[in-house]
């Protein structure tokens, strides 16, 4: 009788373990999907912001270019056209970010860094561990209790 009972208990424990493992895996998958969704939404917001900024800056750039050109012609001084150069770099950058391939190029560069330059990504003093957190917590606790 005891053998049957322990066999049933072992079976229940095994089933419970499998259920907990499956549940933990499902929870992890959900967290990863949620993080991916949040990242995609943040990137979409960044691209949308860049496109909206481009509309306003493009209008400003157009008016400024017309004004600087008119001033250069009217005053007969080509120096009035000089501010168009840095403003055009900003305009091109924003266009590339909003509609061009800048994000793909940045992604490729980031992947290259992850593959070939791992040493540049390491934290000072290495990875944070439970022991280092506990040590800092205890030191901080002593600091607050000493006063």
mmCIF file of N, CA and C in Angstrom:
data_model
loop_
_atom_site.group_PDB
_atom_site.id
_atom_site.type_symbol
_atom_site.label_atom_id
_atom_site.label_comp_id
_atom_site.label_asym_id
_atom_site.label_seq_id
_atom_site.Cartn_x
_atom_site.Cartn_y
_atom_site.Cartn_z
ATOM 1 N N UNK A 1 0.824 -1.186 0.000
ATOM 2 C CA UNK A 1 0.000 0.000 0.000
ATOM 3 C C UNK A 1 0.869 1.252 0.000
ATOM 4 N N UNK A 2 1.912 1.264 0.821
ATOM 5 C CA UNK A 2 2.795 2.410 0.891
ATOM 6 C C UNK A 2 3.542 2.633 -0.406
ATOM 7 N N UNK A 3 3.876 1.509 -1.077
ATOM 8 C CA UNK A 3 4.585 1.610 -2.355
ATOM 9 C C UNK A 3 3.710 2.272 -3.416
ATOM 10 N N UNK A 4 2.442 1.905 -3.433
ATOM 11 C CA UNK A 4 1.505 2.466 -4.399
ATOM 12 C C UNK A 4 1.317 3.955 -4.130
ATOM 13 N N UNK A 5 1.216 4.286 -2.845
ATOM 14 C CA UNK A 5 1.035 5.687 -2.461
ATOM 15 C C UNK A 5 2.253 6.518 -2.842
ATOM 16 N N UNK A 6 3.464 6.004 -2.580
ATOM 17 C CA UNK A 6 4.681 6.753 -2.916
ATOM 18 C C UNK A 6 4.866 6.843 -4.425
ATOM 19 N N UNK A 7 4.455 5.778 -5.149
ATOM 20 C CA UNK A 7 4.548 5.816 -6.601
ATOM 21 C C UNK A 7 3.622 6.892 -7.160
ATOM 22 N N UNK A 8 2.439 6.987 -6.589
ATOM 23 C CA UNK A 8 1.483 8.017 -6.997
ATOM 24 C C UNK A 8 2.007 9.406 -6.656
ATOM 25 N N UNK A 9 2.620 9.546 -5.484
ATOM 26 C CA UNK A 9 3.207 10.835 -5.089
ATOM 27 C C UNK A 9 4.328 11.238 -6.037
ATOM 28 N N UNK A 10 5.187 10.257 -6.378
ATOM 29 C CA UNK A 10 6.284 10.544 -7.306
ATOM 30 C C UNK A 10 5.737 10.965 -8.668
ATOM 31 N N UNK A 11 4.685 10.293 -9.109
ATOM 32 C CA UNK A 11 4.056 10.641 -10.389
ATOM 33 C C UNK A 11 3.492 12.053 -10.343
ATOM 34 N N UNK A 12 2.814 12.384 -9.224
ATOM 35 C CA UNK A 12 2.256 13.736 -9.065
ATOM 36 C C UNK A 12 3.353 14.790 -9.021
ATOM 37 N N UNK A 13 4.441 14.495 -8.319
ATOM 38 C CA UNK A 13 5.565 15.436 -8.233
ATOM 39 C C UNK A 13 6.177 15.647 -9.626
ATOM 40 N N UNK A 14 6.314 14.558 -10.374
ATOM 41 C CA UNK A 14 6.877 14.653 -11.721
ATOM 42 C C UNK A 14 5.961 15.499 -12.612
ATOM 43 N N UNK A 15 4.663 15.259 -12.539
ATOM 44 C CA UNK A 15 3.708 16.034 -13.329
ATOM 45 C C UNK A 15 3.734 17.508 -12.923
ATOM 46 N N UNK A 16 3.828 17.753 -11.615
ATOM 47 C CA UNK A 16 3.878 19.127 -11.108
ATOM 48 C C UNK A 16 5.133 19.837 -11.589
ATOM 49 N N UNK A 17 6.256 19.130 -11.581
ATOM 50 C CA UNK A 17 7.520 19.698 -12.061
ATOM 51 C C UNK A 17 7.419 20.055 -13.540
ATOM 52 N N UNK A 18 6.876 19.143 -14.332
ATOM 53 C CA UNK A 18 6.720 19.397 -15.761
ATOM 54 C C UNK A 18 5.796 20.590 -16.001
ATOM 55 N N UNK A 19 4.717 20.663 -15.228
ATOM 56 C CA UNK A 19 3.786 21.780 -15.365
ATOM 57 C C UNK A 19 4.466 23.098 -15.017
ATOM 58 N N UNK A 20 5.238 23.116 -13.933
ATOM 59 C CA UNK A 20 5.930 24.333 -13.522
ATOM 60 C C UNK A 20 6.967 24.744 -14.573
ATOM 61 N N UNK A 21 7.666 23.770 -15.134
ATOM 62 C CA UNK A 21 8.656 24.062 -16.164
ATOM 63 C C UNK A 21 7.982 24.636 -17.406
ATOM 64 N N UNK A 22 6.876 24.021 -17.808
ATOM 65 C CA UNK A 22 6.143 24.512 -18.972
ATOM 66 C C UNK A 22 5.595 25.913 -18.703
ATOM 67 N N UNK A 23 5.099 26.133 -17.500
ATOM 68 C CA UNK A 23 4.553 27.436 -17.128
ATOM 69 C C UNK A 23 5.652 28.506 -17.118
ATOM 70 N N UNK A 24 6.829 28.169 -16.593
ATOM 71 C CA UNK A 24 7.954 29.112 -16.567
ATOM 72 C C UNK A 24 8.400 29.437 -17.996
ATOM 73 N N UNK A 25 8.421 28.428 -18.845
ATOM 74 C CA UNK A 25 8.805 28.646 -20.246
ATOM 75 C C UNK A 25 7.797 29.551 -20.951
ATOM 76 N N UNK A 26 6.518 29.294 -20.715
ATOM 77 C CA UNK A 26 5.468 30.107 -21.310
ATOM 78 C C UNK A 26 5.566 31.553 -20.835
ATOM 79 N N UNK A 27 5.825 31.741 -19.545
ATOM 80 C CA UNK A 27 5.964 33.093 -18.994
ATOM 81 C C UNK A 27 7.171 33.805 -19.607
ATOM 82 N N UNK A 28 8.280 33.096 -19.767
ATOM 83 C CA UNK A 28 9.475 33.683 -20.380
ATOM 84 C C UNK A 28 9.205 34.072 -21.834
ATOM 85 N N UNK A 29 8.534 33.192 -22.575
ATOM 86 C CA UNK A 29 8.197 33.511 -23.961
ATOM 87 C C UNK A 29 7.319 34.752 -24.036
ATOM 88 N N UNK A 30 6.352 34.857 -23.147
ATOM 89 C CA UNK A 30 5.480 36.034 -23.121
ATOM 90 C C UNK A 30 6.269 37.299 -22.813
ATOM 91 N N UNK A 31 7.210 37.211 -21.870
ATOM 92 C CA UNK A 31 8.028 38.376 -21.535
ATOM 93 C C UNK A 31 8.882 38.801 -22.725
ATOM 94 N N UNK A 32 9.468 37.820 -23.417
ATOM 95 C CA UNK A 32 10.294 38.146 -24.581
ATOM 96 C C UNK A 32 9.457 38.785 -25.684
ATOM 97 N N UNK A 33 8.267 38.269 -25.917
ATOM 98 C CA UNK A 33 7.380 38.849 -26.933
ATOM 99 C C UNK A 33 6.976 40.258 -26.530
ATOM 100 N N UNK A 34 6.672 40.456 -25.239
ATOM 101 C CA UNK A 34 6.286 41.784 -24.772
ATOM 102 C C UNK A 34 7.434 42.776 -24.932
ATOM 103 N N UNK A 35 8.646 42.367 -24.587
ATOM 104 C CA UNK A 35 9.799 43.245 -24.745
ATOM 105 C C UNK A 35 10.027 43.586 -26.217
ATOM 106 N N UNK A 36 9.854 42.606 -27.080
ATOM 107 C CA UNK A 36 10.015 42.856 -28.504
ATOM 108 C C UNK A 36 8.952 43.823 -29.012
ATOM 109 N N UNK A 37 7.716 43.638 -28.577
ATOM 110 C CA UNK A 37 6.630 44.546 -28.962
ATOM 111 C C UNK A 37 6.918 45.976 -28.486
ATOM 112 N N UNK A 38 7.385 46.116 -27.265
ATOM 113 C CA UNK A 38 7.694 47.445 -26.725
ATOM 114 C C UNK A 38 8.824 48.097 -27.509
ATOM 115 N N UNK A 39 9.847 47.312 -27.853
ATOM 116 C CA UNK A 39 10.962 47.853 -28.631
ATOM 117 C C UNK A 39 10.479 48.294 -30.006
ATOM 118 N N UNK A 40 9.644 47.490 -30.639
ATOM 119 C CA UNK A 40 9.127 47.855 -31.961
ATOM 120 C C UNK A 40 8.290 49.127 -31.893
ATOM 121 N N UNK A 41 7.494 49.243 -30.860
ATOM 122 C CA UNK A 41 6.664 50.446 -30.706
ATOM 123 C C UNK A 41 7.518 51.683 -30.456
ATOM 124 N N UNK A 42 8.567 51.533 -29.656
ATOM 125 C CA UNK A 42 9.455 52.665 -29.402
ATOM 126 C C UNK A 42 10.186 53.078 -30.681
ATOM 127 N N UNK A 43 10.628 52.099 -31.467
ATOM 128 C CA UNK A 43 11.297 52.426 -32.732
ATOM 129 C C UNK A 43 10.318 53.095 -33.690
ATOM 130 N N UNK A 44 9.077 52.618 -33.730
ATOM 131 C CA UNK A 44 8.071 53.236 -34.601
ATOM 132 C C UNK A 44 7.822 54.681 -34.165
ATOM 133 N N UNK A 45 7.785 54.922 -32.868
ATOM 134 C CA UNK A 45 7.605 56.291 -32.378
ATOM 135 C C UNK A 45 8.798 57.161 -32.749
ATOM 136 N N UNK A 46 9.990 56.617 -32.681
ATOM 137 C CA UNK A 46 11.186 57.389 -33.046
ATOM 138 C C UNK A 46 11.156 57.747 -34.527
ATOM 139 N N UNK A 47 10.786 56.799 -35.365
ATOM 140 C CA UNK A 47 10.712 57.074 -36.804
ATOM 141 C C UNK A 47 9.621 58.093 -37.088
ATOM 142 N N UNK A 48 8.457 57.934 -36.423
ATOM 143 C CA UNK A 48 7.356 58.886 -36.618
ATOM 144 C C UNK A 48 7.773 60.282 -36.166
ATOM 145 N N UNK A 49 8.479 60.371 -35.035
ATOM 146 C CA UNK A 49 8.958 61.674 -34.552
ATOM 147 C C UNK A 49 9.907 62.296 -35.574
ATOM 148 N N UNK A 50 10.804 61.475 -36.112
ATOM 149 C CA UNK A 50 11.765 61.983 -37.088
ATOM 150 C C UNK A 50 11.055 62.490 -38.334
ATOM 151 N N UNK A 51 10.037 61.771 -38.777
ATOM 152 C CA UNK A 51 9.294 62.212 -39.965
ATOM 153 C C UNK A 51 8.536 63.503 -39.688
ATOM 154 N N UNK A 52 7.969 63.610 -38.503
ATOM 155 C CA UNK A 52 7.247 64.840 -38.152
ATOM 156 C C UNK A 52 8.215 66.012 -38.042
ATOM 157 N N UNK A 53 9.361 65.790 -37.415
ATOM 158 C CA UNK A 53 10.379 66.832 -37.303
ATOM 159 C C UNK A 53 10.853 67.264 -38.686
ATOM 160 N N UNK A 54 10.977 66.287 -39.595
ATOM 161 C CA UNK A 54 11.426 66.588 -40.949
ATOM 162 C C UNK A 54 10.464 67.543 -41.645
ATOM 163 N N UNK A 55 9.184 67.386 -41.410
ATOM 164 C CA UNK A 55 8.202 68.290 -42.026
ATOM 165 C C UNK A 55 8.435 69.732 -41.578
ATOM 166 N N UNK A 56 8.582 69.915 -40.278
ATOM 167 C CA UNK A 56 8.789 71.268 -39.746
ATOM 168 C C UNK A 56 10.154 71.813 -40.151
ATOM 169 N N UNK A 57 11.188 70.993 -40.021
ATOM 170 C CA UNK A 57 12.524 71.466 -40.356
ATOM 171 C C UNK A 57 12.657 71.701 -41.851
ATOM 172 N N UNK A 58 11.998 70.863 -42.660
ATOM 173 C CA UNK A 58 12.029 71.066 -44.106
ATOM 174 C C UNK A 58 11.414 72.393 -44.492
ATOM 175 N N UNK A 59 10.318 72.743 -43.836
ATOM 176 C CA UNK A 59 9.690 74.043 -44.084
ATOM 177 C C UNK A 59 10.628 75.175 -43.687
ATOM 178 N N UNK A 60 11.220 75.056 -42.508
ATOM 179 C CA UNK A 60 12.178 76.064 -42.048
ATOM 180 C C UNK A 60 13.351 76.166 -43.017
ATOM 181 N N UNK A 61 13.880 75.022 -43.431
ATOM 182 C CA UNK A 61 15.026 75.016 -44.342
ATOM 183 C C UNK A 61 14.672 75.680 -45.668
ATOM 184 N N UNK A 62 13.487 75.363 -46.189
ATOM 185 C CA UNK A 62 13.067 75.969 -47.450
ATOM 186 C C UNK A 62 12.963 77.476 -47.355
ATOM 187 N N UNK A 63 12.323 77.961 -46.289
ATOM 188 C CA UNK A 63 12.201 79.416 -46.100
ATOM 189 C C UNK A 63 13.567 80.065 -45.896
ATOM 190 N N UNK A 64 14.413 79.397 -45.095
ATOM 191 C CA UNK A 64 15.750 79.943 -44.849
ATOM 192 C C UNK A 64 16.570 79.969 -46.142
ATOM 193 N N UNK A 65 16.491 78.909 -46.936
ATOM 194 C CA UNK A 65 17.250 78.861 -48.185
ATOM 195 C C UNK A 65 16.807 79.965 -49.138
ATOM 196 N N UNK A 66 15.486 80.161 -49.227
ATOM 197 C CA UNK A 66 14.975 81.241 -50.090
ATOM 198 C C UNK A 66 15.438 82.596 -49.565
ATOM 199 N N UNK A 67 15.338 82.798 -48.261
ATOM 200 C CA UNK A 67 15.746 84.083 -47.671
ATOM 201 C C UNK A 67 17.239 84.338 -47.845
ATOM 202 N N UNK A 68 18.058 83.314 -47.571
ATOM 203 C CA UNK A 68 19.507 83.485 -47.717
ATOM 204 C C UNK A 68 19.879 83.738 -49.173
ATOM 205 N N UNK A 69 19.231 83.046 -50.084
ATOM 206 C CA UNK A 69 19.516 83.247 -51.506
ATOM 207 C C UNK A 69 19.121 84.658 -51.946
ATOM 208 N N UNK A 70 17.924 85.080 -51.506
ATOM 209 C CA UNK A 70 17.478 86.442 -51.853
ATOM 210 C C UNK A 70 18.424 87.477 -51.260
ATOM 211 N N UNK A 71 18.856 87.267 -50.014
ATOM 212 C CA UNK A 71 19.802 88.190 -49.383
ATOM 213 C C UNK A 71 21.131 88.216 -50.100
ATOM 214 N N UNK A 72 21.614 87.054 -50.547
ATOM 215 C CA UNK A 72 22.892 86.989 -51.255
ATOM 216 C C UNK A 72 22.803 87.703 -52.599
ATOM 217 N N UNK A 73 21.666 87.557 -53.277
ATOM 218 C CA UNK A 73 21.496 88.228 -54.569
ATOM 219 C C UNK A 73 21.335 89.733 -54.378
ATOM 220 N N UNK A 74 20.510 90.104 -53.397
ATOM 221 C CA UNK A 74 20.224 91.520 -53.158
ATOM 222 C C UNK A 74 21.476 92.275 -52.698
ATOM 223 N N UNK A 75 22.211 91.692 -51.762
ATOM 224 C CA UNK A 75 23.403 92.360 -51.220
ATOM 225 C C UNK A 75 24.660 92.048 -52.040
ATOM 226 N N UNK A 76 24.544 91.115 -52.964
ATOM 227 C CA UNK A 76 25.672 90.688 -53.788
ATOM 228 C C UNK A 76 26.833 90.161 -52.942
ATOM 229 N N UNK A 77 26.447 89.383 -51.893
ATOM 230 C CA UNK A 77 27.437 88.759 -51.012
ATOM 231 C C UNK A 77 27.094 87.265 -50.902
ATOM 232 N N UNK A 78 27.897 86.418 -51.516
ATOM 233 C CA UNK A 78 27.621 84.976 -51.452
ATOM 234 C C UNK A 78 27.795 84.389 -50.044
ATOM 235 N N UNK A 79 28.363 85.143 -49.129
ATOM 236 C CA UNK A 79 28.539 84.661 -47.756
ATOM 237 C C UNK A 79 27.196 84.379 -47.080
ATOM 238 N N UNK A 80 26.128 84.991 -47.567
ATOM 239 C CA UNK A 80 24.807 84.741 -47.008
ATOM 240 C C UNK A 80 24.355 83.291 -47.239
ATOM 241 N N UNK A 81 24.974 82.612 -48.186
ATOM 242 C CA UNK A 81 24.600 81.228 -48.491
ATOM 243 C C UNK A 81 25.279 80.207 -47.580
ATOM 244 N N UNK A 82 26.273 80.626 -46.815
ATOM 245 C CA UNK A 82 27.042 79.711 -45.967
ATOM 246 C C UNK A 82 26.159 78.958 -44.961
ATOM 247 N N UNK A 83 25.175 79.579 -44.286
ATOM 248 C CA UNK A 83 24.361 78.821 -43.325
ATOM 249 C C UNK A 83 23.545 77.689 -43.947
ATOM 250 N N UNK A 84 23.376 77.703 -45.245
ATOM 251 C CA UNK A 84 22.617 76.633 -45.888
ATOM 252 C C UNK A 84 23.349 75.293 -45.770
ATOM 253 N N UNK A 85 24.687 75.328 -45.752
ATOM 254 C CA UNK A 85 25.471 74.096 -45.720
ATOM 255 C C UNK A 85 25.206 73.278 -44.455
ATOM 256 N N UNK A 86 25.386 73.811 -43.234
ATOM 257 C CA UNK A 86 25.102 72.980 -42.058
ATOM 258 C C UNK A 86 23.618 72.629 -41.927
ATOM 259 N N UNK A 87 22.758 73.538 -42.340
ATOM 260 C CA UNK A 87 21.327 73.229 -42.275
ATOM 261 C C UNK A 87 20.967 72.085 -43.222
ATOM 262 N N UNK A 88 21.662 72.014 -44.357
ATOM 263 C CA UNK A 88 21.378 70.926 -45.299
ATOM 264 C C UNK A 88 21.820 69.575 -44.732
ATOM 265 N N UNK A 89 22.912 69.557 -43.946
ATOM 266 C CA UNK A 89 23.336 68.310 -43.309
ATOM 267 C C UNK A 89 22.272 67.813 -42.341
ATOM 268 N N UNK A 90 21.701 68.712 -41.569
ATOM 269 C CA UNK A 90 20.640 68.331 -40.631
ATOM 270 C C UNK A 90 19.433 67.810 -41.395
ATOM 271 N N UNK A 91 19.068 68.477 -42.460
ATOM 272 C CA UNK A 91 17.924 68.054 -43.264
ATOM 273 C C UNK A 91 18.156 66.664 -43.860
ATOM 274 N N UNK A 92 19.330 66.438 -44.402
ATOM 275 C CA UNK A 92 19.641 65.135 -45.005
ATOM 276 C C UNK A 92 19.644 64.042 -43.952
ATOM 277 N N UNK A 93 20.213 64.312 -42.778
ATOM 278 C CA UNK A 93 20.220 63.327 -41.695
ATOM 279 C C UNK A 93 18.791 62.956 -41.293
ATOM 280 N N UNK A 94 17.942 63.956 -41.095
ATOM 281 C CA UNK A 94 16.563 63.679 -40.687
ATOM 282 C C UNK A 94 15.815 62.913 -41.778
ATOM 283 N N UNK A 95 16.048 63.244 -43.029
ATOM 284 C CA UNK A 95 15.404 62.510 -44.110
ATOM 285 C C UNK A 95 15.868 61.058 -44.116
ATOM 286 N N UNK A 96 17.176 60.858 -43.954
ATOM 287 C CA UNK A 96 17.730 59.502 -43.942
ATOM 288 C C UNK A 96 17.176 58.698 -42.772
ATOM 289 N N UNK A 97 17.004 59.335 -41.633
ATOM 290 C CA UNK A 97 16.461 58.648 -40.467
ATOM 291 C C UNK A 97 14.992 58.299 -40.662
ATOM 292 N N UNK A 98 14.230 59.210 -41.221
ATOM 293 C CA UNK A 98 12.796 58.992 -41.364
ATOM 294 C C UNK A 98 12.395 58.153 -42.551
ATOM 295 N N UNK A 99 13.088 58.312 -43.676
ATOM 296 C CA UNK A 99 12.670 57.639 -44.903
ATOM 297 C C UNK A 99 13.775 56.823 -45.564
ATOM 298 N N UNK A 100 14.995 57.015 -45.139
ATOM 299 C CA UNK A 100 16.126 56.359 -45.792
ATOM 300 C C UNK A 100 16.531 55.061 -45.121
ATOM 301 N N UNK A 101 17.801 54.739 -45.251
ATOM 302 C CA UNK A 101 18.320 53.460 -44.763
ATOM 303 C C UNK A 101 19.199 53.616 -43.526
ATOM 304 N N UNK A 102 19.118 54.746 -42.857
ATOM 305 C CA UNK A 102 19.985 54.973 -41.696
ATOM 306 C C UNK A 102 19.784 53.909 -40.628
ATOM 307 N N UNK A 103 18.537 53.560 -40.319
ATOM 308 C CA UNK A 103 18.289 52.570 -39.268
ATOM 309 C C UNK A 103 18.852 51.199 -39.641
ATOM 310 N N UNK A 104 18.753 50.821 -40.912
ATOM 311 C CA UNK A 104 19.324 49.542 -41.343
ATOM 312 C C UNK A 104 20.844 49.565 -41.228
ATOM 313 N N UNK A 105 21.461 50.683 -41.607
ATOM 314 C CA UNK A 105 22.916 50.797 -41.493
ATOM 315 C C UNK A 105 23.344 50.764 -40.025
ATOM 316 N N UNK A 106 22.574 51.443 -39.159
ATOM 317 C CA UNK A 106 22.899 51.429 -37.724
ATOM 318 C C UNK A 106 22.751 50.009 -37.161
ATOM 319 N N UNK A 107 21.712 49.301 -37.585
ATOM 320 C CA UNK A 107 21.504 47.929 -37.133
ATOM 321 C C UNK A 107 22.662 47.040 -37.566
ATOM 322 N N UNK A 108 23.098 47.189 -38.817
ATOM 323 C CA UNK A 108 24.232 46.415 -39.311
ATOM 324 C C UNK A 108 25.504 46.708 -38.543
ATOM 325 N N UNK A 109 25.731 47.978 -38.253
ATOM 326 C CA UNK A 109 26.917 48.361 -37.479
ATOM 327 C C UNK A 109 26.850 47.793 -36.064
ATOM 328 N N UNK A 110 25.662 47.840 -35.468
ATOM 329 C CA UNK A 110 25.488 47.292 -34.119
ATOM 330 C C UNK A 110 25.741 45.786 -34.113
ATOM 331 N N UNK A 111 25.241 45.077 -35.125
ATOM 332 C CA UNK A 111 25.488 43.636 -35.212
ATOM 333 C C UNK A 111 26.972 43.346 -35.381
ATOM 334 N N UNK A 112 27.662 44.161 -36.157
ATOM 335 C CA UNK A 112 29.099 43.995 -36.344
ATOM 336 C C UNK A 112 29.846 44.212 -35.023
ATOM 337 N N UNK A 113 29.435 45.221 -34.275
ATOM 338 C CA UNK A 113 30.063 45.482 -32.973
ATOM 339 C C UNK A 113 29.833 44.306 -32.030
ATOM 340 N N UNK A 114 28.604 43.777 -32.019
ATOM 341 C CA UNK A 114 28.301 42.637 -31.153
ATOM 342 C C UNK A 114 29.131 41.412 -31.514
ATOM 343 N N UNK A 115 29.426 41.236 -32.798
ATOM 344 C CA UNK A 115 30.182 40.064 -33.229
ATOM 345 C C UNK A 115 31.686 40.234 -33.078
ATOM 346 N N UNK A 116 32.217 41.403 -33.405
ATOM 347 C CA UNK A 116 33.673 41.544 -33.486
ATOM 348 C C UNK A 116 34.295 42.372 -32.372
ATOM 349 N N UNK A 117 33.518 43.145 -31.649
ATOM 350 C CA UNK A 117 34.092 44.032 -30.634
ATOM 351 C C UNK A 117 33.442 43.823 -29.276
ATOM 352 N N UNK A 118 33.286 42.561 -28.876
ATOM 353 C CA UNK A 118 32.633 42.232 -27.604
ATOM 354 C C UNK A 118 33.303 42.900 -26.405
ATOM 355 N N UNK A 119 34.613 43.066 -26.455
ATOM 356 C CA UNK A 119 35.333 43.614 -25.305
ATOM 357 C C UNK A 119 34.901 45.045 -24.989
ATOM 358 N N UNK A 120 34.442 45.778 -26.001
ATOM 359 C CA UNK A 120 34.003 47.155 -25.768
ATOM 360 C C UNK A 120 32.653 47.225 -25.076
ATOM 361 N N UNK A 121 31.946 46.113 -25.009
ATOM 362 C CA UNK A 121 30.613 46.098 -24.417
ATOM 363 C C UNK A 121 30.609 45.663 -22.958
ATOM 364 N N UNK A 122 31.744 45.227 -22.454
ATOM 365 C CA UNK A 122 31.794 44.726 -21.087
ATOM 366 C C UNK A 122 31.735 45.868 -20.083
ATOM 367 N N UNK A 123 31.039 45.594 -18.991
ATOM 368 C CA UNK A 123 30.915 46.577 -17.920
ATOM 369 C C UNK A 123 32.206 46.653 -17.111
ATOM 370 N N UNK A 124 32.491 47.812 -16.535
ATOM 371 C CA UNK A 124 33.644 47.874 -15.622
ATOM 372 C C UNK A 124 33.393 46.954 -14.430
ATOM 373 N N UNK A 125 34.419 46.269 -13.975
ATOM 374 C CA UNK A 125 34.339 45.303 -12.881
ATOM 375 C C UNK A 125 33.513 44.069 -13.247
ATOM 376 N N UNK A 126 33.205 43.889 -14.493
ATOM 377 C CA UNK A 126 32.501 42.682 -14.930
ATOM 378 C C UNK A 126 31.004 42.737 -14.665
ATOM 379 N N UNK A 127 30.386 41.562 -14.784
ATOM 380 C CA UNK A 127 28.945 41.435 -14.638
ATOM 381 C C UNK A 127 28.548 41.643 -13.170
ATOM 382 N N UNK A 128 27.413 42.267 -12.964
ATOM 383 C CA UNK A 128 26.890 42.462 -11.611
ATOM 384 C C UNK A 128 26.407 41.116 -11.084
ATOM 385 N N UNK A 129 26.809 40.804 -9.850
ATOM 386 C CA UNK A 129 26.411 39.533 -9.240
ATOM 387 C C UNK A 129 25.576 39.786 -8.002
ATOM 388 N N UNK A 130 24.933 38.739 -7.556
ATOM 389 C CA UNK A 130 24.153 38.833 -6.333
ATOM 390 C C UNK A 130 25.047 39.213 -5.153
ATOM 391 N N UNK A 131 26.243 38.659 -5.130
ATOM 392 C CA UNK A 131 27.170 38.942 -4.028
ATOM 393 C C UNK A 131 27.568 40.418 -4.000
ATOM 394 N N UNK A 132 27.820 41.005 -5.170
ATOM 395 C CA UNK A 132 28.203 42.420 -5.205
ATOM 396 C C UNK A 132 27.046 43.314 -4.768
ATOM 397 N N UNK A 133 25.835 42.941 -5.126
ATOM 398 C CA UNK A 133 24.665 43.707 -4.697
ATOM 399 C C UNK A 133 24.483 43.602 -3.190
ATOM 400 N N UNK A 134 24.632 42.391 -2.663
ATOM 401 C CA UNK A 134 24.500 42.190 -1.214
ATOM 402 C C UNK A 134 25.580 42.948 -0.455
ATOM 403 N N UNK A 135 26.800 42.944 -0.971
ATOM 404 C CA UNK A 135 27.895 43.674 -0.323
ATOM 405 C C UNK A 135 27.575 45.166 -0.275
ATOM 406 N N UNK A 136 27.103 45.721 -1.399
ATOM 407 C CA UNK A 136 26.743 47.142 -1.445
ATOM 408 C C UNK A 136 25.567 47.436 -0.519
ATOM 409 N N UNK A 137 24.605 46.527 -0.475
ATOM 410 C CA UNK A 137 23.444 46.725 0.395
ATOM 411 C C UNK A 137 23.866 46.732 1.859
ATOM 412 N N UNK A 138 24.742 45.814 2.228
ATOM 413 C CA UNK A 138 25.202 45.753 3.614
ATOM 414 C C UNK A 138 26.013 46.987 3.983
ATOM 415 N N UNK A 139 26.864 47.455 3.061
ATOM 416 C CA UNK A 139 27.630 48.670 3.322
ATOM 417 C C UNK A 139 26.710 49.874 3.474
ATOM 418 N N UNK A 140 25.714 49.950 2.655
ATOM 419 C CA UNK A 140 24.759 51.044 2.732
ATOM 420 C C UNK A 140 23.936 50.942 4.015
ATOM 421 N N UNK A 141 23.616 49.722 4.396
ATOM 422 C CA UNK A 141 22.850 49.510 5.618
ATOM 423 C C UNK A 141 23.670 49.957 6.830
ATOM 424 N N UNK A 142 24.961 49.639 6.845
ATOM 425 C CA UNK A 142 25.834 50.084 7.924
ATOM 426 C C UNK A 142 25.912 51.597 7.960
ATOM 427 N N UNK A 143 25.966 52.201 6.779
ATOM 428 C CA UNK A 143 26.051 53.648 6.670
ATOM 429 C C UNK A 143 24.835 54.309 7.322
ATOM 430 N N UNK A 144 23.665 53.762 7.064
ATOM 431 C CA UNK A 144 22.444 54.353 7.613
ATOM 432 C C UNK A 144 22.261 54.048 9.098
ATOM 433 N N UNK A 145 22.752 52.903 9.572
ATOM 434 C CA UNK A 145 22.584 52.561 10.990
ATOM 435 C C UNK A 145 23.614 53.226 11.874
ATOM 436 N N UNK A 146 24.776 53.615 11.314
ATOM 437 C CA UNK A 146 25.810 54.262 12.104
ATOM 438 C C UNK A 146 25.426 55.662 12.522
ATOM 439 N N UNK A 147 24.587 56.325 11.780
ATOM 440 C CA UNK A 147 24.249 57.712 12.073
ATOM 441 C C UNK A 147 23.167 57.817 13.089
#
